Coordinates of C-alpha atoms and ligand atoms in Angstrom, one line a residue:
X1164 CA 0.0 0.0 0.0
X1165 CA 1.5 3.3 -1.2
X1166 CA 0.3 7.2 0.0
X1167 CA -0.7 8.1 -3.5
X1168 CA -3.4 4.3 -3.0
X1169 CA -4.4 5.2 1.0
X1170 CA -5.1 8.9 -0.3
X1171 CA -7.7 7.3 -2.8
X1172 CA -9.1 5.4 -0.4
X1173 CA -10.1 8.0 1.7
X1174 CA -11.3 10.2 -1.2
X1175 CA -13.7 7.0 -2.0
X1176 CA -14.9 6.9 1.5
X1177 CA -15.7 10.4 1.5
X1178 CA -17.5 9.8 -2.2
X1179 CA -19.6 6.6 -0.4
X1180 CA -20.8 8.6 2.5
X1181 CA -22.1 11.3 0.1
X1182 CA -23.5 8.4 -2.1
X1183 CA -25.1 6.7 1.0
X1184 CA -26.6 9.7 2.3
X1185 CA -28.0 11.0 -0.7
X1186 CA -31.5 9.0 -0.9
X1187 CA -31.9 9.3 2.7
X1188 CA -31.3 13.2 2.7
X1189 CA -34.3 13.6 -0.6
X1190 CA -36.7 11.3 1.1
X1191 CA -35.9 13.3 4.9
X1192 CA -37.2 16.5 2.8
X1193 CA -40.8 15.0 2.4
X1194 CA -41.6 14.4 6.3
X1195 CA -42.7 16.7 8.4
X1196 CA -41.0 18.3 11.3
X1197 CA -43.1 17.9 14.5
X1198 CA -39.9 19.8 16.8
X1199 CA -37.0 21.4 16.0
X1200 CA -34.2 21.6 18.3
X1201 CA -31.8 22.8 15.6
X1202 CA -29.5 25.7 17.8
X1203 CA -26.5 27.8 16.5
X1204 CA -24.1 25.5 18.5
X1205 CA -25.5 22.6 16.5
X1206 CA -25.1 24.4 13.5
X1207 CA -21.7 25.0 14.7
X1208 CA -20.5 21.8 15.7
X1209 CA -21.5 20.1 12.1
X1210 CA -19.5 22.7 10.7
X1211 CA -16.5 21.5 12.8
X1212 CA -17.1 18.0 11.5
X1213 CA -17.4 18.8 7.9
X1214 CA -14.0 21.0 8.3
X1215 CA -12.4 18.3 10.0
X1216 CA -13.3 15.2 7.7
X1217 CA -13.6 17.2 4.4
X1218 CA -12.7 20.7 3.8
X1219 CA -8.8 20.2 5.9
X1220 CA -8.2 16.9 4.2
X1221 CA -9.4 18.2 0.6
X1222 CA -6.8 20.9 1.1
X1223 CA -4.0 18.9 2.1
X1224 CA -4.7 16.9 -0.8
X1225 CA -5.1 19.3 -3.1
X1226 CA -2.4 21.4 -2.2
X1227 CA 0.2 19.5 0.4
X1228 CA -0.6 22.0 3.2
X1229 CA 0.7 22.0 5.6
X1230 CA 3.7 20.5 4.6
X1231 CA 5.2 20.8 7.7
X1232 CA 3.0 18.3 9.8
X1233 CA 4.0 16.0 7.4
X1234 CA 5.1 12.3 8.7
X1235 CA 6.8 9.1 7.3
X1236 CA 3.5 6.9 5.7
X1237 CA 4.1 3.1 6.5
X1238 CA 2.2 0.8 4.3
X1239 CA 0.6 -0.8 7.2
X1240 CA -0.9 2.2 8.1
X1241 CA -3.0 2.2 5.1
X1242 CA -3.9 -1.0 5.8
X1243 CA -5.3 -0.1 9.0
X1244 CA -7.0 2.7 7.7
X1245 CA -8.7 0.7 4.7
X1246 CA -10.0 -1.9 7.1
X1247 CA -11.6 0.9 10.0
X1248 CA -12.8 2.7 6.5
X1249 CA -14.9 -0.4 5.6
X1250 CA -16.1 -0.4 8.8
X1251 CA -17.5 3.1 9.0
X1252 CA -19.2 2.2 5.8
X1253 CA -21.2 -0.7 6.6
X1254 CA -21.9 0.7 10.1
X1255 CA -23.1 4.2 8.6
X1256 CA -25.0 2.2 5.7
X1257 CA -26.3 -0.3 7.9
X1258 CA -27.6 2.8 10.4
X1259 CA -29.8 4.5 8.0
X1260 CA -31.2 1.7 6.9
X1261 CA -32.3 1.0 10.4
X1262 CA -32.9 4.5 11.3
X1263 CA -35.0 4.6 8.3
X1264 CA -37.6 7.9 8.0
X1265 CA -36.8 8.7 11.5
X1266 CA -33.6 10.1 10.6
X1267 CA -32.8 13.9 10.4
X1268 CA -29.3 15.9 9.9
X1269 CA -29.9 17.8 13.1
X1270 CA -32.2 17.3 15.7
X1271 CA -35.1 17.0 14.7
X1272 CA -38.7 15.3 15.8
X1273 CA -40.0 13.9 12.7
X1274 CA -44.1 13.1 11.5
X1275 CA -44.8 9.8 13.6
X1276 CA -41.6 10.0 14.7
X1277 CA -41.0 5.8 16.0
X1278 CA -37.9 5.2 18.7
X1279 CA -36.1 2.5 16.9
X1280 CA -34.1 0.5 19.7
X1281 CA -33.7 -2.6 17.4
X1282 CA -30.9 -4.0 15.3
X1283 CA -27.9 -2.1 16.0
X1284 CA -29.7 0.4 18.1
X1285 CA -30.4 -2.6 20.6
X1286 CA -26.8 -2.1 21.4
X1287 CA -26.3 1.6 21.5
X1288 CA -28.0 4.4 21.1
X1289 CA -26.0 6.4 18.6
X1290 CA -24.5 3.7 16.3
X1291 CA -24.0 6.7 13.5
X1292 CA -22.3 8.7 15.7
X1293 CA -19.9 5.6 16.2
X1294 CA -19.4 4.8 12.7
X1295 CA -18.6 8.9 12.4
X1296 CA -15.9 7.9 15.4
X1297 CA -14.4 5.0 12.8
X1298 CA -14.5 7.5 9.7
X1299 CA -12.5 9.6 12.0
X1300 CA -10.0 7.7 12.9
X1301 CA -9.6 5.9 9.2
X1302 CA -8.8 9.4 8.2
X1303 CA -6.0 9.4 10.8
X1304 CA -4.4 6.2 9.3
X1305 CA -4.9 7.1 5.9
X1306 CA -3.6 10.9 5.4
X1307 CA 0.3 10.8 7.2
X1308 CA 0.5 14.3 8.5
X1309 CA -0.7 15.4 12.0
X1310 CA -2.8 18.6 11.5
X1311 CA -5.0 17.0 8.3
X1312 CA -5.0 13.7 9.6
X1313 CA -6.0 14.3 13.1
X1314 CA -8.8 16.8 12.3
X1315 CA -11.2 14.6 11.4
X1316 CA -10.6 13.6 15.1
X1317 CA -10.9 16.9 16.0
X1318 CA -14.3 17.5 14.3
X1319 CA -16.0 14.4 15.4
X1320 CA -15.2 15.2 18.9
X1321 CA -16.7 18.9 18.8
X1322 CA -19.8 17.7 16.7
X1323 CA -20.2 14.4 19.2
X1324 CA -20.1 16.5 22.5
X1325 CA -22.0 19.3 21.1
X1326 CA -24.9 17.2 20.2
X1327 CA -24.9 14.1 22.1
X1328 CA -26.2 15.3 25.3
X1329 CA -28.7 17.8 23.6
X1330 CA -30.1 14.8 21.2
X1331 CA -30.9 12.6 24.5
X1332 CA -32.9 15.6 26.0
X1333 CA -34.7 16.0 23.1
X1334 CA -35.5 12.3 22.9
X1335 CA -36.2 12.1 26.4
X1336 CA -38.8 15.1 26.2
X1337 CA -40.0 13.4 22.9
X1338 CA -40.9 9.7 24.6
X1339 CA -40.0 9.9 27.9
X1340 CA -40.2 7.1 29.8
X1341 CA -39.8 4.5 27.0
X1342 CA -36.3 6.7 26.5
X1343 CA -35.2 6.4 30.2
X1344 CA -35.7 2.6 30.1
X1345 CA -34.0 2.2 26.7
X1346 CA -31.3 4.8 27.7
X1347 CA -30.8 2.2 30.9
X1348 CA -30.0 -1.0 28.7
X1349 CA -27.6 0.4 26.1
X1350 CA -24.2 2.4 26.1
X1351 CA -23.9 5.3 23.9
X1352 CA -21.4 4.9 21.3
X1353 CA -19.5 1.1 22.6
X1354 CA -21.9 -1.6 23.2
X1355 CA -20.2 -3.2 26.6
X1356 CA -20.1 0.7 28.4
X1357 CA -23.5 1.6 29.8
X1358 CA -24.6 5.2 29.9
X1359 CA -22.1 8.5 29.7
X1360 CA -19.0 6.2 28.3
Ligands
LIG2867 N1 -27.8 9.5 17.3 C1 -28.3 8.5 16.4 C2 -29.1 9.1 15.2 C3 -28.3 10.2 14.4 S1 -29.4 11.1 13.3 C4 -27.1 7.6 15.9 O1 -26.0 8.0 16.1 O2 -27.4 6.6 15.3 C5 -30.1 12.2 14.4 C6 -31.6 12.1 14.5 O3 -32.0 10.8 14.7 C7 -32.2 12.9 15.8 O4 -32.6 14.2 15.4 C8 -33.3 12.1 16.2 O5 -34.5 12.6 15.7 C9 -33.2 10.7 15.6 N2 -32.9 9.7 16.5 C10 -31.8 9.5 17.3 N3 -31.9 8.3 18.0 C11 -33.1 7.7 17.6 C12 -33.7 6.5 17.9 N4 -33.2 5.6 18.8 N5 -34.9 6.2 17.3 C13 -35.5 7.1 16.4 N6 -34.9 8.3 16.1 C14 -33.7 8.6 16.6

């Protein structure tokens, strides 16, 4: 595995997230919003995500800055990265699916809006926001210099916090009790660490 190959890998994944989300993102537009809970800092921490897992990386691809965080790339190292990249595919693929017409950008209570807590949702409660962790750190493996390959991590980290907290209020106030008792059984983002791992 070369740079030039693990660069093209991540420029694929970033091409099959945008090609998964697609259908889901036209068919979202023709459900009703019951409650928004959309907030600037929402706004704000999707922004830091889309920085840190597209616009940094496109630049350092595109242009080599910033030349200086630059490291030595190891061909195992793209191995890594190409198998934690398949992962975040088939998780992120496999959570829309599942998520099906329930599933909103931002926080959102949809049109007979149903609390999915089967399939991977049996394990944890926020099995996209996991596969977003994966994408993250595939990104980290893939692109061998410290500021573009480690904002991906950074972005993921601001969106997760920002929203995690805030999306379980707003489910909480949406079906409460049925929420408490499903926020009891599973973890939030790891399957064997129960609530606020
Ligand atoms: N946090 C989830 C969903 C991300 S999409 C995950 O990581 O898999 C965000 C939207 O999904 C929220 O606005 C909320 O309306 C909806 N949502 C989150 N968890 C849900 C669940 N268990 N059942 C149904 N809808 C859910």
């Amino acid at each position: 595995m070369t740079q030039t190959v693990a660069a093209i890998i991540w420029a694929i994944g970033l091409l099959a997230w945008a090609a998964i989300r697609y259908p889901h993102q036209r068919h979202a537009r023709r459900i009703r919003v019951v409650s928004d809970s959309r907030s600037l800092t929402d706004r704000l921490a999707l922004g830091a995500a889309t920085a840190g897992l597209a616009v940094i990386p496109i630049i350092y691809l595109s242009t080599g800055f910033p030349a200086l965080a630059n490291y030595v790339f190891r061909p195992w190292m793209g191995w890594v990265g190409l198998a934690v990249e398949l992962g975040f595919l088939l998780l992120f693929h496999a959570t829309h699916r599942q998520l099906g017409r329930n599933w909103s950008v931002s926080l959102e209570i949809r049109d007979d809006h149903r609390l999915v807590t089967d399939g991977l949702y049996r394990f944890v409660r926020h099995p996209m926001y996991s596969s977003f962790w994966l994408w993250a750190i595939a990104q980290a493996f893939l692109l061998p210099n410290w500021f573009a390959g480690l904002a991906g991590l950074a972005g993921v980290a601001i969106f997760y916090f920002a929203r995690v907290g805030k999306e379980e209020d707003m489910m909480r106030a949406a079906f409460g009790k049925e929420y408490e008792a499903y926020a009891a059984r599973t973890g939030r983002v790891v399957p064997l660490f129960k609530r606020g791992d």
